[in-house]
CSV table of C-alpha atoms in Angstrom, one decimal:
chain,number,residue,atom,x,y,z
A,1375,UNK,CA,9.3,1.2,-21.8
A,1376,UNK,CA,12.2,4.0,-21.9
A,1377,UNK,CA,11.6,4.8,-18.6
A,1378,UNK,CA,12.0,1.2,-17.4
A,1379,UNK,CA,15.1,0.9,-19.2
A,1380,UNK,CA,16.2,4.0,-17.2
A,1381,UNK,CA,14.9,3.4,-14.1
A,1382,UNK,CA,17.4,0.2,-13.8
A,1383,UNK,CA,20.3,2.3,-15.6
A,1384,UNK,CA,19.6,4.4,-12.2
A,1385,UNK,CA,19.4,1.6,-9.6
A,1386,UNK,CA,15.8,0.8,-9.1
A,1387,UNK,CA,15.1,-2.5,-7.5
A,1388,UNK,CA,11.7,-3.5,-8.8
A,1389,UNK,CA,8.9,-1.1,-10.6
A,1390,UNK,CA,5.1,-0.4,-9.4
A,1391,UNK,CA,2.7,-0.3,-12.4
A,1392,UNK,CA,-0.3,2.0,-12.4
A,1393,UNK,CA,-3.0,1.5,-15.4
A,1394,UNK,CA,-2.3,4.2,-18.4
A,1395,UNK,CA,-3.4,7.2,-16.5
A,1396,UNK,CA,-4.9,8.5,-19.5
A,1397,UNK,CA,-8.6,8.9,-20.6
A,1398,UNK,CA,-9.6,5.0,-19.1
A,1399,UNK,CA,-8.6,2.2,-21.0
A,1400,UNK,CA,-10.6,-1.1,-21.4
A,1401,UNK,CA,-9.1,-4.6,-20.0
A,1402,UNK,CA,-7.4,-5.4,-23.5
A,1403,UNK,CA,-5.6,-1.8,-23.6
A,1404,UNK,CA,-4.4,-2.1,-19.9
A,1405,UNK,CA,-3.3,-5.6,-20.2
A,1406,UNK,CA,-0.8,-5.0,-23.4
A,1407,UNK,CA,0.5,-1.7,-21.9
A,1408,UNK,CA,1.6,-4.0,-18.8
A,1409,UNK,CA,3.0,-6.5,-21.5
A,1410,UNK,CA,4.8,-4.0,-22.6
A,1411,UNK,CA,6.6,-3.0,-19.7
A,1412,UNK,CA,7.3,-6.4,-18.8
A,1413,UNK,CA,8.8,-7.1,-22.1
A,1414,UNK,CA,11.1,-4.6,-21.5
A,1415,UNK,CA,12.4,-5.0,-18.7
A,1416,UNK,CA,14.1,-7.4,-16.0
A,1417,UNK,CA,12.7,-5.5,-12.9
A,1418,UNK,CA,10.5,-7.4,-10.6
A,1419,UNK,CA,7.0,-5.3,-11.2
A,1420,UNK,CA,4.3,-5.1,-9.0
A,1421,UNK,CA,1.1,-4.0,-10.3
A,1422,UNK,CA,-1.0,-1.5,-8.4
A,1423,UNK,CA,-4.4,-2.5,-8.4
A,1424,UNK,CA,-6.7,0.7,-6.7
A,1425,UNK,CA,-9.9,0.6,-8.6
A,1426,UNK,CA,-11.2,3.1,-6.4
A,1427,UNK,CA,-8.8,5.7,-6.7
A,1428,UNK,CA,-8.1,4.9,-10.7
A,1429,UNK,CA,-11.0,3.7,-12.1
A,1430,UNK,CA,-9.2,0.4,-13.4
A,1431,UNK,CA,-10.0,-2.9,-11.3
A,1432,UNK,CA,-7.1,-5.4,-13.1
A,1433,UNK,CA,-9.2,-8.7,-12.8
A,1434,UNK,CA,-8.1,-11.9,-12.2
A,1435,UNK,CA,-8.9,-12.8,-15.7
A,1436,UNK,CA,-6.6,-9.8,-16.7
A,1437,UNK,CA,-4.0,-11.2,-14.3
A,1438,UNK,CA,-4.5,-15.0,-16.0
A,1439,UNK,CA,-2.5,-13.4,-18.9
A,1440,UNK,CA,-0.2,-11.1,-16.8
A,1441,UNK,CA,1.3,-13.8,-15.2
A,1442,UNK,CA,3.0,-15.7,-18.5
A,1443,UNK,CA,5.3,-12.8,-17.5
A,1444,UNK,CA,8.2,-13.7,-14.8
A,1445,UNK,CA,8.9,-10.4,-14.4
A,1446,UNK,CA,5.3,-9.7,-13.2
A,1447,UNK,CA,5.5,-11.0,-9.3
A,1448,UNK,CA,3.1,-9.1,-7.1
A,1449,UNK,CA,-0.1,-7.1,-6.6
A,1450,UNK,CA,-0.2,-3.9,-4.4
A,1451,UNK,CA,-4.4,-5.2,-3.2
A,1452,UNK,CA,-5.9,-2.2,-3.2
A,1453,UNK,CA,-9.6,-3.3,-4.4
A,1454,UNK,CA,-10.6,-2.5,-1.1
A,1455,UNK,CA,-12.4,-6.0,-1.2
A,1456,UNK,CA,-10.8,-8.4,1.5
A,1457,UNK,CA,-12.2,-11.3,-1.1
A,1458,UNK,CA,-10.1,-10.6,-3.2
A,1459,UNK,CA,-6.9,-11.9,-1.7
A,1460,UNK,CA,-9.0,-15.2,-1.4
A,1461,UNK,CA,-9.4,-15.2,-4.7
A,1462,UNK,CA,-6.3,-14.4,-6.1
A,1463,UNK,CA,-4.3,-17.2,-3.7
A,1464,UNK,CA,-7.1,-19.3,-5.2
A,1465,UNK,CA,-6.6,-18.8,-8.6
A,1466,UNK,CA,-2.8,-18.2,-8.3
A,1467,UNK,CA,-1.7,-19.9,-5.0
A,1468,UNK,CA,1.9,-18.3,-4.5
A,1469,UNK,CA,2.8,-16.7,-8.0
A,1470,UNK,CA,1.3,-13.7,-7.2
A,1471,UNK,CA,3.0,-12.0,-4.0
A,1472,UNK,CA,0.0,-10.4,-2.5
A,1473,UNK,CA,0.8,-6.5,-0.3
A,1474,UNK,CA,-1.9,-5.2,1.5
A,1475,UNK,CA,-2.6,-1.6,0.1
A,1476,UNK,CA,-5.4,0.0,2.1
A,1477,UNK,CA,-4.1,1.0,5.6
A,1478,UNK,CA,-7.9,0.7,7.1
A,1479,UNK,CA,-7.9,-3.2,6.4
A,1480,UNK,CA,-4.7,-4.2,6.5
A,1481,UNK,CA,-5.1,-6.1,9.3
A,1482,UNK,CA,-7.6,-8.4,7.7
A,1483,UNK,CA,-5.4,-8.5,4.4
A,1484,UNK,CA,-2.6,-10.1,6.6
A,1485,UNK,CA,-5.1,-12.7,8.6
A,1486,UNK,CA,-6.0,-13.8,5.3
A,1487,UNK,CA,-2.4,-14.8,3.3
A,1488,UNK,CA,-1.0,-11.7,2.4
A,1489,UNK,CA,2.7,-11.3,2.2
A,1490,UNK,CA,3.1,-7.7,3.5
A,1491,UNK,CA,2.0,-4.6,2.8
A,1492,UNK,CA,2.9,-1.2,1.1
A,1493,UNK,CA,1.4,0.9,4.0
A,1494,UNK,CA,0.8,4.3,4.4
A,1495,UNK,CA,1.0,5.4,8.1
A,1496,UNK,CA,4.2,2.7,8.6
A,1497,UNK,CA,5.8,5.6,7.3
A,1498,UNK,CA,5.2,7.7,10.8
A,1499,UNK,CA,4.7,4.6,13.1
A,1500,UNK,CA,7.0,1.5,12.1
A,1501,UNK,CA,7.7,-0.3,15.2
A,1502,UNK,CA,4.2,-0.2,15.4
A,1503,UNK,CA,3.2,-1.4,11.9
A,1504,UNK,CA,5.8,-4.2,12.3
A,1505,UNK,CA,4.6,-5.6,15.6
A,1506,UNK,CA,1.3,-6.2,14.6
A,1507,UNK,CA,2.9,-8.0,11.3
A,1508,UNK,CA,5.0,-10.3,13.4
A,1509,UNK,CA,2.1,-11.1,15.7
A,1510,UNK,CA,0.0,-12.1,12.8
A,1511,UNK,CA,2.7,-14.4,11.5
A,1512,UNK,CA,3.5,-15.6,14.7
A,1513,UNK,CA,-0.8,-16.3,15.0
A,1514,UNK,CA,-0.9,-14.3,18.2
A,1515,UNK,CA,-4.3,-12.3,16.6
A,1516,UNK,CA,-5.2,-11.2,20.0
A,1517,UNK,CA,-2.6,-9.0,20.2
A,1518,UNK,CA,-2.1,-7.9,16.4
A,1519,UNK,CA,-6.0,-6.7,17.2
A,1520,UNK,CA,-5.0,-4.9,20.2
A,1521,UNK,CA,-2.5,-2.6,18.4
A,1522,UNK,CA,-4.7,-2.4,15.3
A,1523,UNK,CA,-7.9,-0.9,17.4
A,1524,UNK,CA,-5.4,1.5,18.7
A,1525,UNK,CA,-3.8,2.7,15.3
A,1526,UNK,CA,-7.4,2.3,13.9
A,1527,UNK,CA,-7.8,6.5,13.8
A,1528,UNK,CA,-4.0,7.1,12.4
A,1529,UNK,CA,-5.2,4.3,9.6
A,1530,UNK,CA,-7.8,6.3,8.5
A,1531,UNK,CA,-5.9,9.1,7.2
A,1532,UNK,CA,-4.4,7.1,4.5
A,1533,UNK,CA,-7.6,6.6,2.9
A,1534,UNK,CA,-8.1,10.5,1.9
A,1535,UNK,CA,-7.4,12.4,-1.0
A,1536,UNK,CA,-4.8,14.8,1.7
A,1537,UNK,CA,-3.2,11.3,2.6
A,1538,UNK,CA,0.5,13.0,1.5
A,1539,UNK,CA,-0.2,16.1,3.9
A,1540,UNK,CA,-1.4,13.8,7.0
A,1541,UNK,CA,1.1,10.8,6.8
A,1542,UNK,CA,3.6,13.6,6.6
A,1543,UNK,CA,2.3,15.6,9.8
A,1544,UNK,CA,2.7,12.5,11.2
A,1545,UNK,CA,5.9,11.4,10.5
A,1546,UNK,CA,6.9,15.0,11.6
A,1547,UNK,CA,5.4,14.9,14.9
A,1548,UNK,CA,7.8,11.5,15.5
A,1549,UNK,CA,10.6,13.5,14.4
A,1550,UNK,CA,11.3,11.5,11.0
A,1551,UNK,CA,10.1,13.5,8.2
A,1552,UNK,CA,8.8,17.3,7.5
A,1553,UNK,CA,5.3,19.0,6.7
A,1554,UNK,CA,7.3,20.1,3.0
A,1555,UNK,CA,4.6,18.9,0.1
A,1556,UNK,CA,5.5,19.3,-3.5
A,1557,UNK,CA,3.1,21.4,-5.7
A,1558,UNK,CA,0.3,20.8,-6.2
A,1559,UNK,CA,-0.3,20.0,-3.0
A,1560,UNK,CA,-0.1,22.3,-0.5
A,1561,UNK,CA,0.8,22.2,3.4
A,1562,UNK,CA,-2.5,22.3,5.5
A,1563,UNK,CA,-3.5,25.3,7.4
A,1564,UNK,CA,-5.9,26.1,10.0
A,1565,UNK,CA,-9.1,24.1,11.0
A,1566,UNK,CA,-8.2,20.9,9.4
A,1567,UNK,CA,-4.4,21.2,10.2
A,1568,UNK,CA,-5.6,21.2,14.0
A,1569,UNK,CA,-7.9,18.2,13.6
A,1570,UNK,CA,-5.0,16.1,12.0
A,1571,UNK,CA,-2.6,17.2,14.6
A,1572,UNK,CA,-5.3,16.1,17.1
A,1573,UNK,CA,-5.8,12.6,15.9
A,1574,UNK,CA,-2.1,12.2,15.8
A,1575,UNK,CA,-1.5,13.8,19.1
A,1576,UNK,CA,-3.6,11.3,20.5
A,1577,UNK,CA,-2.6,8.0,19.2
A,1578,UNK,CA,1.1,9.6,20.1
A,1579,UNK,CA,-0.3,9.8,23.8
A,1580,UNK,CA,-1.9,6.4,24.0
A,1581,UNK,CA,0.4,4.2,22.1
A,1582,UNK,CA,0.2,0.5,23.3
A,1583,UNK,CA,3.9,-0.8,24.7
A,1584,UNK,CA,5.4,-3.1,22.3
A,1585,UNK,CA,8.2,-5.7,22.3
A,1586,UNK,CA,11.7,-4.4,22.3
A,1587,UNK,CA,13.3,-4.0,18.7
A,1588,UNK,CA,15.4,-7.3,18.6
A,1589,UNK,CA,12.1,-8.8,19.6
A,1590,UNK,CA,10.2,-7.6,16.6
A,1591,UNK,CA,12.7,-8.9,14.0
């Protein structure tokens, strides 16, 4: 609760909630601690919901008392279950903002009603991530798919446990970022540092042509 205080004391525009990252907590547990949060603060929040990577799936029945909160506004979808954005904009319709999570299907997490995304590899590759957002809105799915079959291998590196390392090789290759990590992790080295660089070489190399900037907007 403190640090919600202080993170708007130091400018922050909204807050993502994790689960207690504790030993697990059962539904009741994780529920109240997100409560809590709310309660004290006046920050949008947006709760991250990665079962797979946390252990925690916040279901909707969890989210049925979550949302008596205003300050509660959206889910990062990170279930890795495309139903589940069908069910939450059929239990919630438009009080929930829905964000794609998982680079791998965000595709199919636009096509069916999300709002956005919190991406991994738009990080290294915007113009790209963007287009393929504006073709979906604008229904042209024909060529959304053609520019997601070619960032299909970059995609995949977000869903790793190195994704830090890889999005950042990545971004560095385009010129936008660095390989530094914080500890503990660590840059990568050798064999596997070569078969990153490869993957992003290539997508580099064969990169579809896209609309011009003012276009995309």
């Amino acid at each position: 609760m403190n640090f919600a205080k202080k993170a708007k004391e130091f400018g922050a525009d909204g807050l993502m909630l994790l689960p207690p990252m504790r030993y697990k907590a059962d539904n009741h547990e994780v529920v109240e601690y997100f409560k809590a949060v709310a309660s004290a603060t006046d920050l949008p929040i947006l709760i991250y919901n990665n079962p797979v990577d946390y252990g925690i799936y916040v279901s909707l029945e969890m989210f049925e008392e979550l949302i008596e909160y205003p300050t509660i506004q959206a889910v990062k979808e990170s279930t890795r279950d495309l139903a589940n954005v069908t069910r939450m904009i059929n239990r919630f319709g438009k009080r929930i903002k829905i964000l794609g999570g998982v680079d791998t299907i965000c595709l199919e997490t636009l096509m069916l009603g999300a709002d956005g995304l919190v991406a991994g590899l738009v990080d290294a590759f915007p113009n790209e991530t963007m287009a393929m957002y504006n073709h979906v809105k604008a229904n042209e799915y024909d060529k959304a798919v053609a520019i997601y079959r070619w960032f299909m291998p970059l995609l995949e590196l977000d869903i790793h446990p190195k994704l830090i390392q890889y999005i950042k090789l990545a971004a560095t290759a385009e010129g936008i970022s660095n390989p530094y990590v914080r500890a503990p992790r660590l840059e990568l080295h050798g064999k596997e540092a070569e078969k990153i660089q490869k993957i992003i070489e290539e997508g580099r190399a064969n990169r579809p042509v896209l609309l011009i900037p003012e276009q995309q907007i």
